[in-house]
Structure formats: C-alpha cells, structure tokens
Amino acid sequence: MTDLQEVVNPDSAVTPVQESRATKLLSVVILLSAQVFAVGTMVAAYSGITVGPRPQNFTLFWISLLTGLIVTVWVVATHIHRRGLVAWAIIGLGLLTYLPMYLRRPRAVFFDELAHFRQTQELASSGQLDAHSIVPVLPAFPGLHIAAATVSKLSHLDVWTSAHILLFTCHALAIVGIWALARTLNLRSPIPELAAVVYAVHPGLLYFLSQFAYESLAIVLQIWALVLFTWIVRHPHRNAVRGLPVFALLVLAVAATHHLTALFLAFFVVTAFIAMLITRAPRTQLIVAGSAAGLAVVVAGGWILFHSPSTVQYLVNFPQQGIKQIVDLVTGHHSAATARNAFGATALPSYEPALAYLQPVIVLALWILGAVIMWRQRRRAYAWWLVVVTGCYFVTLPLILTALGAAPAHRSWPFLWQAGSILMSISLVAAIAWASRRRFGRTLAWVVTTGLLAVLFIGSAASDFNAEARFPGKFESGIDGRQVDVETYAVAAWLRAHTVPGARFVAGDQYTAGAIAGLTRLTYDDQFPTWDVLFYPPPLADEPLDHLQDSGNKYLIVDTRMLETPFRGGYYLNSNEPGAFTRTTPLEPAALNKLDDQIAFTHLFRTKHIRVYEITKADEVGENEANEPGEK
Amino acid sequence: MSTMTALRNPEHTSTAQRRELLALWAAWAVLIVTALIPVPGFGLIALAIAMVLPGYLIETRLIHMGQLEIVQRAGLWVVFSFMTWILVALPTILFARHMYWLADLAVVLLGTALAITFAPVRARD
C-alpha cells in the first residue's frame, strides 16, 4: 500500500529527462501524424453515407478515436516531462471528440439544438431574445446564445459556423479544465493528465456535450469555477479576497447559461464544504469554503427561482417520475410505458453494447480501488468529495432502465465523471506504480491501462450515442436527428418567406414541430390536443375541429411519414396523448387524408411528404364555402 | 505599480512589462478596428483577440493563478472571456430586452481600459 500512497502525495514535480533533439522531433512527428491520421479516418467514417451507417463506418469511427486516445496516453506515459507536447496531445484529444458531431450535421438537425439555433439567430440578427415556444425556459438562460452570437458578430461568420467554433473550443476547454482541476488539488503527475484523458472517454462528451445546447458551454464554465474554488480554498489567506468575487461572477455566468449545471455547481461546492467540515479543515478554509458555497447556492438558486421559477417543476419532474418508475419496476407494476430495454432494437455493432455492460464494472473496480487509496488520505477533504460524488454515478445507473428516468441519468454523468475521472486516474496511476515495481513491468501496465480506457470509451459511447444520432441516414419517424432532412428545410424556407412572424401552428408530431419552430419564426402551440384532430379515422368530429378553429392557430403541418411506423419515441406529440408508449401500430392513412376533404383546411404548400394547411376560422368558412379546397 | 505609472516611469519598468503593455494596447487597437470596421477576413483576428484578452486581464490583474501551467491559464483566459461576454450583455438583454452590440463593446473597452490603467502590472502573489 505504501507505493500506492506515494502516487497521490502532493508533489507535482516531474523529473526532467534529457532527450536528444532527434528524439524530441520524432515524438512530435509521431503525435502529429497520429492526429492527422485520426482526423482523416474520421472524415472517411462520415463519407458517402446515404441510407445509414455500414459496419465499416463504425470501424473507421473507432480507429480514429482510439488512435487519438492511444497516442495521447503514449505521450502521457512516456513524455510527461514535455509539457508542451502533453498539452497539445490533450487539446488534440478534446478537439477530436467534437469532430464526429461536426461531421454528422452540416446544419442543425437535433431537436434541442434547433431551439438554441433559432434563439441565437434571433439574438444575432435583431438583438432580442425570442419567447421560444418549444423550450419556454430558453430566454431565461441566454449565456450560450450570447456567446455564439458574439462569435458570429465578431468573426462575421454565420451562426451555425460560429456554433461549431464555440463547441470545438468548449471541448478542448472541458478536458483541459479537468487537467487543471486535478492540478489545483496538487495531485502528482501523471494523475492530472490521465484524469483529462479519462474525462475524454466519459459518456456524454461525444454526444450530449457536442450538441449546440446550453449545457455544452455551461459545463465548461462550471468545471473552471470548481478550479477557481479549489484554488481559493487551498490558500485562503492569499486568494480569497481576489478570488471570491470572480468566483461569484463565474457562478452567475453559469446560472445565466444553464439551470441544471448551476445546480450541480452548487451541489459540488456544498458537498466539498461538508467534506471539509468532516475532515475538520482549518477555520479560515472553512470560512472561505462556506462563503463560496453560500454564494453558489444564493446565485444559482436565486437566478432560477426569481428568473425562471417554472424550471423547478421541470427539473424535479423527470427524476421524480424516474424514481417512481424504478419502484414500479421493483414491485412488478411496470408496463410498456415505464420500462425501457437497454439496447432494444439497437443498430450498433454487437461489440459496443457488450462493452457498455462491461463499462460500469470497470468503473466500479476503479472506484473501489480509489476509495481504498483515499481512505489513507481521509484527512483531506477532496478524498471524501471524490469518493462520494463518483459514487453517485452508481445511484443513477438504475434510472436508465426507466422511460422518464433515463434522460436525467444521462445528463448527470458529465458532472459526476468530473470527480470520477480524477478518482479513476488516481486508481490507474496507483496500479501502474504498483505493477512497475513488480515483474509485470511498467510498459505492460500502461498497455493494460490503455486497453481499459478503450473499453470505457467504446462502452460509454454505446450507452449515450446511438447509431441514428451518430451517423446521418434515411428519414426515421420519431428518431431525433433523423427526422430533419432536405424536405424539412424546404418547408421551413417557404414558411419563412410566406408567413407572418409569431403566427401559431400545430403539427402532427413533436419533431416536425421542433424543426419548424427552430427554422422559422412561427410559434408552436404545444398545449393544443392535436391528436383529437389527427389520430382518428374519418369523419372528423365537429368538436375538435371547432376547438382547433377557435384556438388561434393559423397552420397545421403534417409529415405523412409518421404513418410508416409507430413513433419510436413512444409518442407523437407528448406523453399525455392516447396510446403513448403503448401504441404498436402506426396511424391509419385515412386519419391524415381526411384533412384534404375538410373545407376548414386549405393546402398552402406541400413537398413529397410534408403538408402545410392553413386553418380557416369557423366564421370564415361560410364565406369560403363556395370555393373548393385546393393548392395555392 | 499600476500600468499608468509603469508607462510614465519606463526606467522602473522591465522590458517584459513594457512589451506586455505594448502587446495589450496593440491587441485592443486591432480588436476595435476589426470589430467596428468589418473588414472581410479580419473577423477571425477580432474573435481570437476577444476570446483571450478580457480573460487575460482578469486572470493576470485580479487573481493570477501562477501555479497552473500556461496552457491551463490560457484555458482560464478563454473561460473568463466567455464570462465577460455573457455578463456584459446580460443587463441589456434582461432589462432592455435588447442586446446593443456597440454599447456592449464600449462597456468592455471602457472596463478593460480602466483595468489596464489602474490595476497592478503584476498582481501580488
């Protein structure tokens, strides 16, 4: 155990190693060549895909990412004294983790990012925030939109290109931030460097934090707020007066960017303060940590409560429902509406789900080893914090088996892995140090470490980044990222040119609604029960028709491809609709075709699959009754 | 020593400090020109400066986290720059319901000029 303890001793000095100029040059050439190869392979992985990915696309995808991973671990293992080389390797790995999503979508296609895209466009073009109909809380959290619009304004680039620049930067900043966090904890190299690598393979970086959504920026600000907090608390006499005001400003920037991230930041700082109370930290440190915790709670909580109180219900609802569904699962009361099969009907290659099941086992083993090492460090508050926060990851795992708990579980992982990556890095470096002194040898230990990281990488990606989100392909009803295509963009372009901004519309399904709301200036009415009009065979009853005509909605937009399969998201419009989660057959074609026979609906525009109807008010129908419905 | 004092007393200012000040003022000049006069192709230069400069001033003048490596400090500069953008724009967006780009830029410029003028050249650490 003694040599394990030496690993985490607060001594970050790295022994310089004399290298010839040729050796130095060779390592640079190897790193750059591997990175160029990784980029080229990833470009190849995304080339020529039409209907969907083939096995070779997945193979190239992993060759690229694993090349980036292996070369970074190689640099950390063999060139830790070359600080510039290590920095470039880590930054390169961070940039590489955004490349798949950059290549995946030359324009916005995912539900969430369409909403953020519109908000940023509004801000960049008019200077005003939009009362967004799809995600009503967006105007209360404008940080991402300000940052992206500022990039656009300063660079004179379009909003989408600006979003890519911002996201590439955020990816590099996230893993450099973890490196800096471990460094401010005064952990000995190569723990901070390896922690950055572990964070690069966590579930979330490839997909969740690669979307143009507010958490992608907020989490970067949050990680660096933790760095600042650690720096302040470690030397309170010297740093508190200058650091605390800047920390408060950073918390405010986080709160103004994303609600959940602000709450996680407050949670982290409060738990760190509690850990310091348990370990009886010096009085000055406690006062400063308590002040920072108070600031974080007041600023984050205050922003949400006073600026966007409806967010509280939104944040509470999903985990609450998820826990209820876990109870239902355990007590045998679950149904198709609550249970969720892991990797049911997945299009991923078979090795990915297999490694996804192995991933929590490896994390558990590293957590246990880390907890054992930290027990010897139990007088240090960070030891408690790392073990407890990483342990929360296992609490979230059962939630992924429930329909409503899965989303909050996935969203918590990029936060919990911040502590997890440092703790796992401590375990890995301890194991390497132990193996290096025995007959296994240091090289073998690093090879095994790289193998474990590769398993974590593939397993993490499998659990968060499904095939449809990862690669472009044919239209698929109810699949986020596969339901916005050239037809959607064509309809949106027509609507932008021919409708009044702010006019309200209803739609046949949530993804069409989200796309139209994101790409036009129309407002989606998410409160209207459109299923009463669309879901049933003819004739259309008078009551729902009258209700729609009096609702103030001007347009009805339907993508007829919703008839091809039951909506894979579980419901077409929302979880309150008839047949949500339990529907096994798609709607009857007659249910949509009946619209063409109604004088209340006028065809305005249609593509091969998408129809735009104008809804005529009841009192205007009489005036138009003499006219036959037809296309304009 | 404040920046203004340093400028007035070059004999008490090290070469590195003078170079830093010169670089700062040059960077601001380029940013103002490229931001206010949209020159095609120069936008990325303005962006690069604006992504680093406010954060650089906050880090070096206010907190100076010298124990971090230079790459990590550079990360901090970008993060603080993002923070500055958000916090500078926030009041106009929330209260005036409109983001005034020129006004925001003026605020950043004024604030930073004051910071350069009155903050210590090297923060005490």
CSV table of N, CA and C in Angstrom, one decimal, chain A residues 164-240:
chain,number,residue,atom,x,y,z
A,164,HIS,N,-20.1,25.9,-34.3
A,164,HIS,CA,-19.0,24.9,-34.3
A,164,HIS,C,-17.8,25.4,-33.7
A,165,ILE,N,-17.4,26.7,-33.9
A,165,ILE,CA,-16.2,27.2,-33.3
A,165,ILE,C,-16.3,27.2,-31.8
A,166,LEU,N,-17.5,27.6,-31.3
A,166,LEU,CA,-17.7,27.6,-29.9
A,166,LEU,C,-17.6,26.2,-29.3
A,167,LEU,N,-18.2,25.2,-30.0
A,167,LEU,CA,-18.2,23.8,-29.5
A,167,LEU,C,-16.8,23.2,-29.5
A,168,PHE,N,-16.1,23.4,-30.6
A,168,PHE,CA,-14.7,22.9,-30.6
A,168,PHE,C,-13.9,23.4,-29.4
A,169,THR,N,-14.1,24.8,-29.2
A,169,THR,CA,-13.4,25.4,-28.1
A,169,THR,C,-13.8,24.8,-26.7
A,170,CYS,N,-15.1,24.6,-26.6
A,170,CYS,CA,-15.6,24.1,-25.3
A,170,CYS,C,-15.1,22.7,-25.1
A,171,HIS,N,-15.0,21.9,-26.1
A,171,HIS,CA,-14.5,20.5,-25.9
A,171,HIS,C,-13.0,20.5,-25.4
A,172,ALA,N,-12.2,21.4,-26.0
A,172,ALA,CA,-10.8,21.4,-25.5
A,172,ALA,C,-10.8,22.0,-24.1
A,173,LEU,N,-11.6,23.0,-23.8
A,173,LEU,CA,-11.6,23.6,-22.5
A,173,LEU,C,-12.1,22.7,-21.4
A,174,ALA,N,-13.0,21.8,-21.8
A,174,ALA,CA,-13.6,20.9,-20.8
A,174,ALA,C,-12.5,19.9,-20.3
A,175,ILE,N,-11.7,19.3,-21.2
A,175,ILE,CA,-10.7,18.4,-20.7
A,175,ILE,C,-9.5,19.1,-20.1
A,176,VAL,N,-9.2,20.2,-20.7
A,176,VAL,CA,-8.1,21.0,-20.1
A,176,VAL,C,-8.5,21.4,-18.6
A,177,GLY,N,-9.8,21.7,-18.5
A,177,GLY,CA,-10.3,22.1,-17.2
A,177,GLY,C,-10.2,21.0,-16.1
A,178,ILE,N,-10.4,19.7,-16.6
A,178,ILE,CA,-10.3,18.6,-15.6
A,178,ILE,C,-8.8,18.5,-15.3
A,179,TRP,N,-7.9,18.6,-16.3
A,179,TRP,CA,-6.5,18.6,-16.0
A,179,TRP,C,-6.1,19.7,-15.0
A,180,ALA,N,-6.7,20.9,-15.1
A,180,ALA,CA,-6.4,22.0,-14.2
A,180,ALA,C,-7.0,21.7,-12.8
A,181,LEU,N,-8.1,21.1,-12.8
A,181,LEU,CA,-8.8,20.8,-11.5
A,181,LEU,C,-7.9,19.8,-10.7
A,182,ALA,N,-7.5,18.8,-11.4
A,182,ALA,CA,-6.6,17.8,-10.6
A,182,ALA,C,-5.3,18.5,-10.2
A,183,ARG,N,-4.8,19.4,-11.1
A,183,ARG,CA,-3.6,20.1,-10.8
A,183,ARG,C,-3.8,21.0,-9.5
A,184,THR,N,-4.9,21.7,-9.4
A,184,THR,CA,-5.1,22.6,-8.3
A,184,THR,C,-5.3,21.8,-7.0
A,185,LEU,N,-5.7,20.5,-7.2
A,185,LEU,CA,-5.8,19.6,-6.0
A,185,LEU,C,-4.4,19.1,-5.6
A,186,ASN,N,-3.4,19.6,-6.4
A,186,ASN,CA,-2.0,19.3,-6.1
A,186,ASN,C,-1.7,17.8,-6.2
A,187,LEU,N,-2.4,17.1,-7.1
A,187,LEU,CA,-2.1,15.7,-7.4
A,187,LEU,C,-0.8,15.6,-8.3
A,188,ARG,N,-0.1,14.5,-8.1
A,188,ARG,CA,1.2,14.4,-8.7
A,188,ARG,C,1.0,13.9,-10.1
A,189,SER,N,1.8,14.4,-11.1
A,189,SER,CA,1.7,13.9,-12.4
A,189,SER,C,2.1,12.4,-12.4
A,190,PRO,N,1.5,11.6,-13.3
A,190,PRO,CA,0.6,11.9,-14.4
A,190,PRO,C,-0.9,11.9,-14.0
A,191,ILE,N,-1.3,12.0,-12.7
A,191,ILE,CA,-2.7,11.9,-12.4
A,191,ILE,C,-3.5,13.0,-13.1
A,192,PRO,N,-3.1,14.3,-13.1
A,192,PRO,CA,-3.9,15.3,-13.7
A,192,PRO,C,-4.1,15.0,-15.2
A,193,GLU,N,-3.0,14.6,-15.9
A,193,GLU,CA,-3.0,14.4,-17.3
A,193,GLU,C,-3.9,13.2,-17.7
A,194,LEU,N,-3.8,12.2,-16.9
A,194,LEU,CA,-4.6,11.0,-17.1
A,194,LEU,C,-6.1,11.3,-16.8
A,195,ALA,N,-6.3,12.1,-15.8
A,195,ALA,CA,-7.7,12.5,-15.5
A,195,ALA,C,-8.4,13.2,-16.7
A,196,ALA,N,-7.6,14.0,-17.4
A,196,ALA,CA,-8.1,14.7,-18.6
A,196,ALA,C,-8.5,13.6,-19.6
A,197,VAL,N,-7.6,12.6,-19.8
A,197,VAL,CA,-7.9,11.5,-20.8
A,197,VAL,C,-9.2,10.7,-20.4
A,198,VAL,N,-9.3,10.4,-19.1
A,198,VAL,CA,-10.4,9.7,-18.6
A,198,VAL,C,-11.7,10.5,-18.9
A,199,TYR,N,-11.7,11.8,-18.6
A,199,TYR,CA,-12.9,12.6,-18.9
A,199,TYR,C,-13.2,12.6,-20.4
A,200,ALA,N,-12.2,12.5,-21.2
A,200,ALA,CA,-12.4,12.5,-22.6
A,200,ALA,C,-13.2,11.2,-23.1
A,201,VAL,N,-13.1,10.2,-22.3
A,201,VAL,CA,-13.8,8.9,-22.7
A,201,VAL,C,-15.1,8.7,-21.9
A,202,HIS,N,-15.6,9.8,-21.2
A,202,HIS,CA,-16.8,9.6,-20.4
A,202,HIS,C,-18.0,9.6,-21.3
A,203,PRO,N,-19.1,9.0,-20.8
A,203,PRO,CA,-20.4,9.1,-21.6
A,203,PRO,C,-20.9,10.5,-21.6
A,204,GLY,N,-21.0,11.1,-22.7
A,204,GLY,CA,-21.5,12.5,-22.7
A,204,GLY,C,-20.7,13.4,-23.6
A,205,LEU,N,-19.4,13.2,-23.6
A,205,LEU,CA,-18.6,14.2,-24.4
A,205,LEU,C,-18.8,14.1,-25.9
A,206,LEU,N,-19.0,12.9,-26.4
A,206,LEU,CA,-19.2,12.7,-27.8
A,206,LEU,C,-20.5,13.2,-28.3
A,207,TYR,N,-21.6,13.1,-27.5
A,207,TYR,CA,-22.9,13.4,-28.0
A,207,TYR,C,-23.6,14.5,-27.2
A,208,PHE,N,-23.8,14.3,-25.9
A,208,PHE,CA,-24.6,15.2,-25.1
A,208,PHE,C,-23.9,16.6,-25.1
A,209,LEU,N,-22.6,16.6,-24.8
A,209,LEU,CA,-21.9,17.9,-24.8
A,209,LEU,C,-21.5,18.4,-26.2
A,210,SER,N,-21.8,17.6,-27.2
A,210,SER,CA,-21.5,18.1,-28.6
A,210,SER,C,-22.7,18.7,-29.3
A,211,GLN,N,-23.8,18.7,-28.6
A,211,GLN,CA,-25.0,19.4,-29.2
A,211,GLN,C,-24.8,20.9,-29.0
A,212,PHE,N,-25.4,21.7,-29.9
A,212,PHE,CA,-25.4,23.1,-29.7
A,212,PHE,C,-26.5,23.4,-28.7
A,213,ALA,N,-26.3,23.2,-27.5
A,213,ALA,CA,-27.2,23.4,-26.4
A,213,ALA,C,-26.5,24.0,-25.2
A,214,TYR,N,-27.3,24.6,-24.3
A,214,TYR,CA,-26.7,25.4,-23.3
A,214,TYR,C,-25.8,24.7,-22.3
A,215,GLU,N,-26.0,23.4,-22.1
A,215,GLU,CA,-25.1,22.7,-21.2
A,215,GLU,C,-23.7,22.5,-21.8
A,216,SER,N,-23.6,22.6,-23.1
A,216,SER,CA,-22.2,22.4,-23.7
A,216,SER,C,-21.3,23.5,-23.3
A,217,LEU,N,-21.8,24.7,-23.2
A,217,LEU,CA,-21.0,25.8,-22.7
A,217,LEU,C,-21.0,25.9,-21.2
A,218,ALA,N,-22.1,25.7,-20.6
A,218,ALA,CA,-22.2,25.9,-19.1
A,218,ALA,C,-21.3,24.9,-18.4
A,219,ILE,N,-21.2,23.7,-18.8
A,219,ILE,CA,-20.4,22.8,-18.1
A,219,ILE,C,-18.9,23.2,-18.1
A,220,VAL,N,-18.5,23.9,-19.1
A,220,VAL,CA,-17.1,24.3,-19.2
A,220,VAL,C,-16.9,25.4,-18.1
A,221,LEU,N,-17.8,26.4,-18.1
A,221,LEU,CA,-17.8,27.4,-17.1
A,221,LEU,C,-17.8,26.8,-15.7
A,222,GLN,N,-18.6,25.7,-15.5
A,222,GLN,CA,-18.8,25.1,-14.2
A,222,GLN,C,-17.5,24.4,-13.8
A,223,ILE,N,-16.8,23.7,-14.7
A,223,ILE,CA,-15.6,23.0,-14.4
A,223,ILE,C,-14.5,24.0,-13.9
A,224,TRP,N,-14.4,25.1,-14.7
A,224,TRP,CA,-13.4,26.1,-14.3
A,224,TRP,C,-13.8,26.8,-13.0
A,225,ALA,N,-15.1,26.9,-12.7
A,225,ALA,CA,-15.5,27.5,-11.4
A,225,ALA,C,-15.0,26.6,-10.3
A,226,LEU,N,-15.0,25.3,-10.5
A,226,LEU,CA,-14.5,24.4,-9.5
A,226,LEU,C,-13.0,24.6,-9.3
A,227,VAL,N,-12.3,24.8,-10.5
A,227,VAL,CA,-10.9,25.0,-10.4
A,227,VAL,C,-10.6,26.3,-9.6
A,228,LEU,N,-11.4,27.3,-9.8
A,228,LEU,CA,-11.2,28.6,-9.1
A,228,LEU,C,-11.5,28.3,-7.6
A,229,PHE,N,-12.6,27.6,-7.3
A,229,PHE,CA,-13.0,27.3,-5.9
A,229,PHE,C,-11.8,26.6,-5.2
A,230,THR,N,-11.3,25.6,-5.8
A,230,THR,CA,-10.2,24.8,-5.2
A,230,THR,C,-9.0,25.7,-4.9
A,231,TRP,N,-8.7,26.5,-5.9
A,231,TRP,CA,-7.5,27.4,-5.8
A,231,TRP,C,-7.7,28.4,-4.6
A,232,ILE,N,-9.0,28.9,-4.5
A,232,ILE,CA,-9.3,29.8,-3.4
A,232,ILE,C,-9.1,29.1,-2.0
A,233,VAL,N,-9.7,27.9,-1.9
A,233,VAL,CA,-9.8,27.2,-0.6
A,233,VAL,C,-8.4,26.7,-0.2
A,234,ARG,N,-7.6,26.4,-1.1
A,234,ARG,CA,-6.3,25.8,-0.8
A,234,ARG,C,-5.4,26.9,-0.1
A,235,HIS,N,-5.5,28.1,-0.5
A,235,HIS,CA,-4.7,29.2,0.1
A,235,HIS,C,-5.6,30.4,0.4
A,236,PRO,N,-6.5,30.3,1.3
A,236,PRO,CA,-7.5,31.3,1.6
A,236,PRO,C,-6.9,32.7,1.9
A,237,HIS,N,-5.8,32.7,2.7
A,237,HIS,CA,-5.3,34.0,3.1
A,237,HIS,C,-4.8,34.8,1.9
A,238,ARG,N,-4.3,34.1,0.9
A,238,ARG,CA,-3.7,34.8,-0.2
A,238,ARG,C,-4.7,35.0,-1.3
A,239,ASN,N,-5.7,34.1,-1.5
A,239,ASN,CA,-6.5,34.1,-2.7
A,239,ASN,C,-8.0,34.5,-2.5
A,240,ALA,N,-8.5,34.5,-1.2
A,240,ALA,CA,-9.9,34.6,-1.0
A,240,ALA,C,-10.4,36.0,-1.5
